[in-house]
């Protein structure tokens, strides 16, 4: 059986779809926009084991980045609000993937069925170059020759052409007295089109300078803070439809509804704790934060998916054979007999489940400018994924007594 004779089942490019839908899940968390799916070969054609290894290599930088972005934007001063003082702040937190997370070597993943077809084995991750990765083939043992046979080939997907994606946040901070401030991030779980998204987060900031003799009279502000954010999102998708049957491929369940079960889920949570120091110099407030952060992100591709594999019961004396020159099909071919087909459709369920944990120390340097009740801030966090944040807010420092 040659590769031409074992033509691949027409499928959508689920691997590239995962990349696009993962990006859609991130963006839909805040904008509820989705990206289109396009055609090509599918990552899940290699089976569950290979799909998880490839998916993890390609998408783990996205999960790290998203988790790091959730921990950004919590503070722009060390001074808590007075009683009743509040601000509403919108920030864009942009994590940057390091160069080590922009490519991966497919030959080092320990794949079972998927192998590179050429010498190039380095492929872009989600944050890599917008250029297709190396060609790989799907291999299986042919029942006719007992030799490994390539049943399909495709190029690994390209990156997005940038090593960052902004993670927007909007939060409400209010002073509750005793040098303490509470912050809340909240987005109710809603469904719009194929996307379902919900977000919740909270933070506490407390002035510790007031409790330290000899320090509480010094001309700067110092506090500690803790913040936690959780996002849950899902995206319905129809990456792989039922391929049906043809003279090459036997489908034991040609009417199965695959599309209705397929869903992509992106969930992420993160917390950070920091020691904050700031100094107000007229309208300008430089600030410093030193602390620790952690995040846990998961991406799951759930539902049922159809893949093609070599048929272990294929009988080459009675099955399909198409002469490449004449196009004549074996007269013993029986469309209703599985043994007549060199390939068979198999159903795999929940093929991809990726979890990425990320933690480490962080240092944030920033500055805030306050013009009457409007604040503008920008900072940069040094960590395993560096994060740049910019934001704008409406700020009333206290209403008892009233203060701008």
Coordinates of C-alpha atoms in Angstrom, one line a residue:
X1 CA 0.0 0.0 0.0
X2 CA 1.5 3.3 -1.1
X3 CA 0.9 6.7 0.4
X4 CA -1.1 7.6 -2.7
X5 CA -3.3 4.6 -2.2
X6 CA -3.8 5.5 1.5
X7 CA -5.2 8.9 0.9
X8 CA -5.9 10.8 4.1
X9 CA -9.4 11.5 5.3
X10 CA -10.4 15.2 4.5
X11 CA -10.2 16.9 7.9
X12 CA -9.8 20.3 9.3
X13 CA -6.5 21.4 10.7
X14 CA -7.2 20.7 14.4
X15 CA -3.7 21.5 15.5
X16 CA -3.9 24.9 13.9
X17 CA -7.4 25.2 15.1
X18 CA -6.3 24.6 18.7
X19 CA -3.8 27.5 18.3
X20 CA -6.5 29.8 17.0
X21 CA -9.2 28.7 19.4
X22 CA -6.7 29.0 22.3
X23 CA -6.1 32.5 21.2
X24 CA -9.8 33.0 20.8
X25 CA -10.4 31.7 24.3
X26 CA -7.9 34.3 25.7
X27 CA -9.4 37.1 23.8
X28 CA -13.0 36.0 24.3
X29 CA -12.4 36.2 28.0
X30 CA -12.5 39.9 27.6
X31 CA -13.8 40.7 24.1
X32 CA -15.9 37.6 23.3
X33 CA -14.4 37.4 19.8
X34 CA -13.6 34.1 18.0
X35 CA -11.2 33.2 15.3
X36 CA -11.9 31.2 12.2
X37 CA -11.0 27.6 11.7
X38 CA -9.2 26.6 8.5
X39 CA -8.3 23.4 6.6
X40 CA -5.2 21.1 6.7
X41 CA -4.0 18.0 8.5
X42 CA -4.9 17.3 12.1
X43 CA -2.8 16.9 15.2
X44 CA -5.1 14.3 16.7
X45 CA -4.5 12.0 13.8
X46 CA -1.5 10.7 15.7
X47 CA -3.7 9.7 18.6
X48 CA -4.2 10.9 22.2
X49 CA -0.6 10.4 23.4
X50 CA 1.0 12.3 20.5
X51 CA -1.7 15.0 20.6
X52 CA -0.9 15.7 24.2
X53 CA 2.9 15.8 23.7
X54 CA 2.6 18.1 20.7
X55 CA -0.1 20.3 22.3
X56 CA 2.0 20.7 25.4
X57 CA 5.1 21.7 23.5
X58 CA 3.2 24.2 21.3
X59 CA 0.7 25.7 23.8
X60 CA 2.4 25.6 27.2
X61 CA 4.0 29.1 26.6
X62 CA 0.5 30.4 26.1
X63 CA -0.7 29.0 29.4
X64 CA 2.4 30.4 31.2
X65 CA 1.8 33.8 29.6
X66 CA -1.8 33.9 30.5
X67 CA -1.2 33.0 34.1
X68 CA 1.5 35.7 34.4
X69 CA -0.8 38.3 32.9
X70 CA -3.5 37.6 35.5
X71 CA -1.1 38.5 38.3
X72 CA -0.4 41.9 36.8
X73 CA -2.0 45.3 37.3
X74 CA -3.0 44.9 41.0
X75 CA -1.2 48.0 42.3
X76 CA 0.2 51.4 41.2
X77 CA 0.9 52.8 44.7
X78 CA 1.8 51.5 48.1
X79 CA -0.7 53.9 49.8
X80 CA -4.1 52.3 50.5
X81 CA -7.3 54.4 50.1
X82 CA -8.8 56.1 53.0
X83 CA -12.2 55.1 54.2
X84 CA -14.6 55.2 51.2
X85 CA -11.9 56.2 48.8
X86 CA -12.0 54.2 45.6
X87 CA -10.7 53.8 42.1
X88 CA -11.8 52.0 39.0
X89 CA -8.8 51.0 36.9
X90 CA -8.4 49.4 33.5
X91 CA -5.0 47.8 32.8
X92 CA -3.4 45.9 29.9
X93 CA -0.9 43.5 31.2
X94 CA 1.5 42.1 28.5
X95 CA 3.7 39.1 29.4
X96 CA 6.6 38.4 27.1
X97 CA 7.6 34.8 26.3
X98 CA 11.4 34.3 26.5
X99 CA 13.2 33.1 23.4
X100 CA 13.5 29.6 24.9
X101 CA 9.7 29.3 24.8
X102 CA 9.3 30.4 21.2
X103 CA 10.5 27.1 19.6
X104 CA 10.5 23.4 20.4
X105 CA 12.3 20.3 18.9
X106 CA 9.7 17.8 17.7
X107 CA 12.3 15.0 17.6
X108 CA 12.7 15.4 21.4
X109 CA 9.1 14.8 22.3
X110 CA 9.0 11.0 22.3
X111 CA 6.2 10.8 19.8
X112 CA 4.8 7.4 18.9
X113 CA 3.2 7.8 15.4
X114 CA 4.3 11.3 14.3
X115 CA 7.8 11.7 12.9
X116 CA 9.6 14.5 11.0
X117 CA 10.0 13.7 7.3
X118 CA 13.1 15.9 6.8
X119 CA 16.2 17.1 8.7
X120 CA 14.5 20.2 10.1
X121 CA 12.9 19.3 13.5
X122 CA 12.6 22.7 15.2
X123 CA 9.1 24.2 15.1
X124 CA 7.6 27.5 16.4
X125 CA 5.5 27.4 19.6
X126 CA 2.3 29.6 19.9
X127 CA 4.6 32.6 20.4
X128 CA 6.9 31.7 17.5
X129 CA 7.3 33.0 14.0
X130 CA 4.3 33.2 11.7
X131 CA 5.8 30.5 9.5
X132 CA 4.8 26.8 9.1
X133 CA 6.9 24.3 11.1
X134 CA 8.6 21.3 9.6
X135 CA 6.7 18.6 7.7
X136 CA 5.9 15.5 9.8
X137 CA 4.2 12.2 8.8
X138 CA 1.8 9.9 10.5
X139 CA 3.2 6.3 10.5
X140 CA 1.5 3.0 11.2
X141 CA 2.3 -0.6 10.5
X142 CA 0.7 -1.9 7.3
X143 CA -1.2 -5.2 7.7
X144 CA -0.3 -6.0 4.1
X145 CA 3.5 -5.5 4.3
X146 CA 4.1 -5.5 8.1
X147 CA 6.2 -2.4 7.5
X148 CA 5.7 1.1 8.8
X149 CA 3.7 3.1 6.3
X150 CA 3.1 6.8 6.1
X151 CA -0.6 7.3 6.0
X152 CA -0.6 11.1 6.0
X153 CA 1.7 14.1 6.2
X154 CA 1.3 17.7 7.2
X155 CA 3.3 20.8 8.4
X156 CA 3.3 21.7 12.1
X157 CA 1.5 25.0 12.7
X158 CA 3.1 28.4 12.7
X159 CA 3.2 30.8 15.7
X160 CA 1.3 34.1 15.9
X161 CA 4.4 36.1 14.8
X162 CA 4.7 37.8 18.2
X163 CA 6.0 36.7 21.6
X164 CA 3.3 38.5 23.7
X165 CA -0.5 38.8 24.1
X166 CA -2.0 41.6 26.3
X167 CA -4.3 40.4 29.1
X168 CA -6.7 43.2 30.0
X169 CA -8.1 43.6 33.5
X170 CA -10.6 45.9 35.1
X171 CA -10.9 46.3 38.9
X172 CA -12.5 48.2 41.6
X173 CA -10.5 49.2 44.8
X174 CA -12.0 50.7 47.9
X175 CA -10.6 51.8 51.3
X176 CA -12.2 50.1 54.3
X177 CA -10.3 51.8 57.1
X178 CA -7.3 50.9 59.3
X179 CA -5.0 51.4 56.4
X180 CA -6.6 48.6 54.5
X181 CA -7.9 48.5 50.9
X182 CA -10.0 45.8 49.1
X183 CA -9.9 45.2 45.4
X184 CA -12.2 43.2 43.3
X185 CA -12.1 41.9 39.7
X186 CA -15.4 40.4 38.5
X187 CA -16.9 39.4 35.2
X188 CA -20.1 37.3 35.4
X189 CA -20.2 34.0 33.5
X190 CA -22.0 34.7 30.3
X191 CA -22.4 33.0 27.0
X192 CA -22.2 34.8 23.7
X193 CA -22.1 32.7 20.5
X194 CA -19.8 29.8 21.0
X195 CA -17.9 31.3 23.9
X196 CA -18.7 31.1 27.7
X197 CA -16.5 33.2 30.0
X198 CA -16.3 34.1 33.6
X199 CA -13.7 35.9 35.8
X200 CA -13.3 36.6 39.5
X201 CA -10.5 38.1 41.5
X202 CA -9.8 39.9 44.8
X203 CA -7.0 41.5 46.6
X204 CA -6.1 43.0 50.0
X205 CA -3.6 45.8 50.6
X206 CA -2.6 46.9 54.1
X207 CA -0.3 49.7 55.4
X208 CA 2.3 48.0 57.5
X209 CA 4.4 51.1 58.0
X210 CA 2.0 52.3 60.7
X211 CA 3.0 49.3 62.9
X212 CA 6.8 49.8 62.7
X213 CA 8.3 52.2 65.2
X214 CA 10.8 54.6 63.7
X215 CA 9.6 53.9 60.2
X216 CA 6.0 55.1 60.4
X217 CA 7.2 58.8 60.4
X218 CA 9.4 58.4 57.3
X219 CA 8.2 60.2 54.1
X220 CA 7.2 57.2 52.0
X221 CA 4.4 54.6 51.9
X222 CA 4.9 50.9 52.6
X223 CA 2.3 48.1 52.5
X224 CA 1.8 44.5 51.7
X225 CA -0.7 43.0 49.3
X226 CA -2.2 39.7 48.2
X227 CA -4.1 39.2 45.0
X228 CA -5.9 36.2 43.4
X229 CA -7.6 35.9 40.0
X230 CA -9.4 33.1 38.3
X231 CA -10.7 32.8 34.7
X232 CA -12.9 30.0 33.3
X233 CA -13.7 30.0 29.6
X234 CA -14.9 27.5 27.1
X235 CA -15.4 27.6 23.3
X236 CA -17.6 25.3 21.3
X237 CA -15.8 24.1 18.1
X238 CA -16.3 21.7 15.2
X239 CA -12.7 21.0 14.4
X240 CA -13.3 17.5 13.1
X241 CA -16.6 16.5 11.5
X242 CA -17.6 12.9 10.7
X243 CA -15.5 12.0 7.6
X244 CA -17.9 9.3 6.4
X245 CA -16.7 6.3 4.3
X246 CA -15.1 5.9 1.0
X247 CA -13.4 3.1 -0.9
X248 CA -10.2 3.6 1.1
X249 CA -11.6 4.1 4.6
X250 CA -14.2 2.1 6.5
X251 CA -16.3 4.1 9.0
X252 CA -18.2 1.9 11.4
X253 CA -20.4 4.8 12.5
X254 CA -20.8 7.1 9.6
X255 CA -23.8 9.0 11.1
X256 CA -22.1 9.9 14.5
X257 CA -22.4 13.5 15.5
X258 CA -18.9 14.6 16.4
X259 CA -19.2 18.3 16.1
X260 CA -21.8 18.8 18.9
X261 CA -19.5 17.3 21.5
X262 CA -16.3 19.2 20.7
X263 CA -15.3 22.0 23.1
X264 CA -12.1 23.8 24.1
X265 CA -11.7 24.8 27.7
X266 CA -9.1 27.3 29.0
X267 CA -9.0 27.8 32.8
X268 CA -6.4 29.8 34.7
X269 CA -5.8 31.0 38.2
X270 CA -3.0 33.0 39.8
X271 CA -2.0 34.6 43.0
X272 CA 0.7 37.0 44.0
X273 CA 1.9 38.6 47.2
X274 CA 4.2 41.7 47.3
X275 CA 5.9 44.2 49.6
X276 CA 5.1 47.7 48.2
X277 CA 7.0 51.0 48.6
X278 CA 6.1 54.3 46.9
X279 CA 6.8 57.9 47.3
X280 CA 4.4 60.7 46.2
X281 CA 6.3 63.6 44.4
X282 CA 3.5 66.0 43.5
X283 CA 1.5 64.4 40.7
X284 CA 4.1 61.7 40.2
X285 CA 4.4 58.5 42.3
X286 CA 7.2 56.1 41.7
X287 CA 6.5 52.6 43.2
X288 CA 8.3 49.4 43.8
X289 CA 6.9 45.9 44.4
X290 CA 8.9 42.8 45.5
X291 CA 7.2 39.5 45.9
X292 CA 6.3 36.0 44.7
X293 CA 3.7 34.8 42.3
X294 CA 2.3 31.5 41.1
X295 CA -0.2 30.4 38.4
X296 CA -1.9 27.2 37.3
X297 CA -3.5 27.1 33.8
X298 CA -5.2 24.2 32.0
X299 CA -6.3 23.7 28.4
X300 CA -8.6 20.8 27.5
X301 CA -9.8 19.7 24.1
X302 CA -12.9 17.6 25.1
X303 CA -15.5 15.7 23.1
X304 CA -15.3 13.0 20.4
X305 CA -13.0 13.2 17.3
X306 CA -12.7 10.9 14.3
X307 CA -9.2 9.8 13.2
X308 CA -8.0 7.5 10.4
X309 CA -5.6 4.6 11.1
X310 CA -4.4 1.5 9.3
X311 CA -7.0 -1.2 9.4
X312 CA -5.6 -4.3 11.2
X313 CA -8.1 -6.6 9.6
X314 CA -7.5 -5.5 6.0
X315 CA -7.3 -8.3 3.5
X316 CA -5.2 -7.1 0.5
X317 CA -6.5 -10.1 -1.7
X318 CA -10.1 -9.0 -1.3
X319 CA -9.8 -5.4 -0.4
X320 CA -9.3 -2.1 -2.1
X321 CA -6.6 -1.7 -4.7
X322 CA -6.5 1.1 -7.2
X323 CA -4.0 0.9 -10.0
X324 CA -2.3 4.4 -10.2
X325 CA -2.3 4.2 -14.0
X326 CA -5.6 2.7 -14.9
X327 CA -7.7 3.6 -11.8
X328 CA -9.1 0.0 -11.8
X329 CA -10.4 -1.1 -8.4
X330 CA -10.1 -4.7 -7.1
X331 CA -13.2 -6.5 -8.2
X332 CA -13.4 -8.3 -4.8
X333 CA -13.8 -4.9 -3.0
X334 CA -16.9 -4.8 -0.8
X335 CA -17.9 -1.4 0.5
X336 CA -19.8 -2.9 3.5
X337 CA -17.0 -5.2 4.6
X338 CA -14.3 -3.7 6.9
X339 CA -11.7 -6.1 5.6
X340 CA -11.9 -4.5 2.2
X341 CA -10.6 -1.1 3.5
X342 CA -7.0 -0.5 4.2
X343 CA -7.9 2.3 6.6
X344 CA -10.5 2.5 9.4
X345 CA -12.1 5.4 11.3
X346 CA -11.5 5.4 15.0
X347 CA -13.1 7.6 17.6
X348 CA -11.0 9.2 20.3
X349 CA -12.4 11.1 23.2
X350 CA -11.0 14.1 25.1
X351 CA -7.7 13.9 23.2
X352 CA -5.8 16.9 24.7
X353 CA -5.4 17.9 28.4
X354 CA -2.5 20.3 29.2
X355 CA -1.7 21.7 32.6
X356 CA 1.0 24.4 33.1
X357 CA 2.2 25.6 36.6
X358 CA 4.4 28.5 36.9
X359 CA 5.9 30.3 39.9
X360 CA 8.8 32.4 41.1
X361 CA 9.9 35.7 42.5
X362 CA 9.0 39.0 40.9
X363 CA 10.1 42.6 41.1
X364 CA 8.0 45.5 39.8
X365 CA 9.2 49.0 39.0
X366 CA 6.6 51.6 38.0
X367 CA 5.4 55.2 38.0
X368 CA 1.9 56.7 38.4
X369 CA 0.8 60.2 37.3
X370 CA -2.3 61.7 38.9
X371 CA -4.2 64.6 37.3
X372 CA -7.1 65.6 39.5
X373 CA -9.1 62.4 39.7
X374 CA -7.5 60.7 36.7
X375 CA -4.5 58.3 37.1
X376 CA -2.2 56.9 34.4
X377 CA 0.4 54.3 35.3
X378 CA 3.0 52.1 33.7
X379 CA 5.2 49.4 35.2
X380 CA 7.5 46.5 34.3
X381 CA 7.7 43.3 36.2
X382 CA 10.9 41.2 36.1
X383 CA 10.1 37.4 36.5
X384 CA 10.4 34.2 34.5
X385 CA 7.8 35.8 32.2
X386 CA 8.4 39.6 32.3
X387 CA 5.2 41.7 32.2
X388 CA 4.7 45.2 31.1
X389 CA 1.5 46.9 32.4
X390 CA -0.2 50.2 31.5
X391 CA -3.5 51.5 32.8
X392 CA -5.8 54.4 33.4
X393 CA -8.2 55.0 36.3
X394 CA -10.7 57.2 38.0
X395 CA -9.4 57.8 41.6
X396 CA -10.8 59.4 44.7
X397 CA -8.3 58.9 47.5
X398 CA -10.8 59.4 50.3
X399 CA -14.3 60.7 50.9
X400 CA -14.0 61.0 54.8
X401 CA -12.9 63.7 54.6
X402 CA -13.3 64.3 50.9
X403 CA -9.9 64.2 49.1
X404 CA -8.7 64.2 45.5

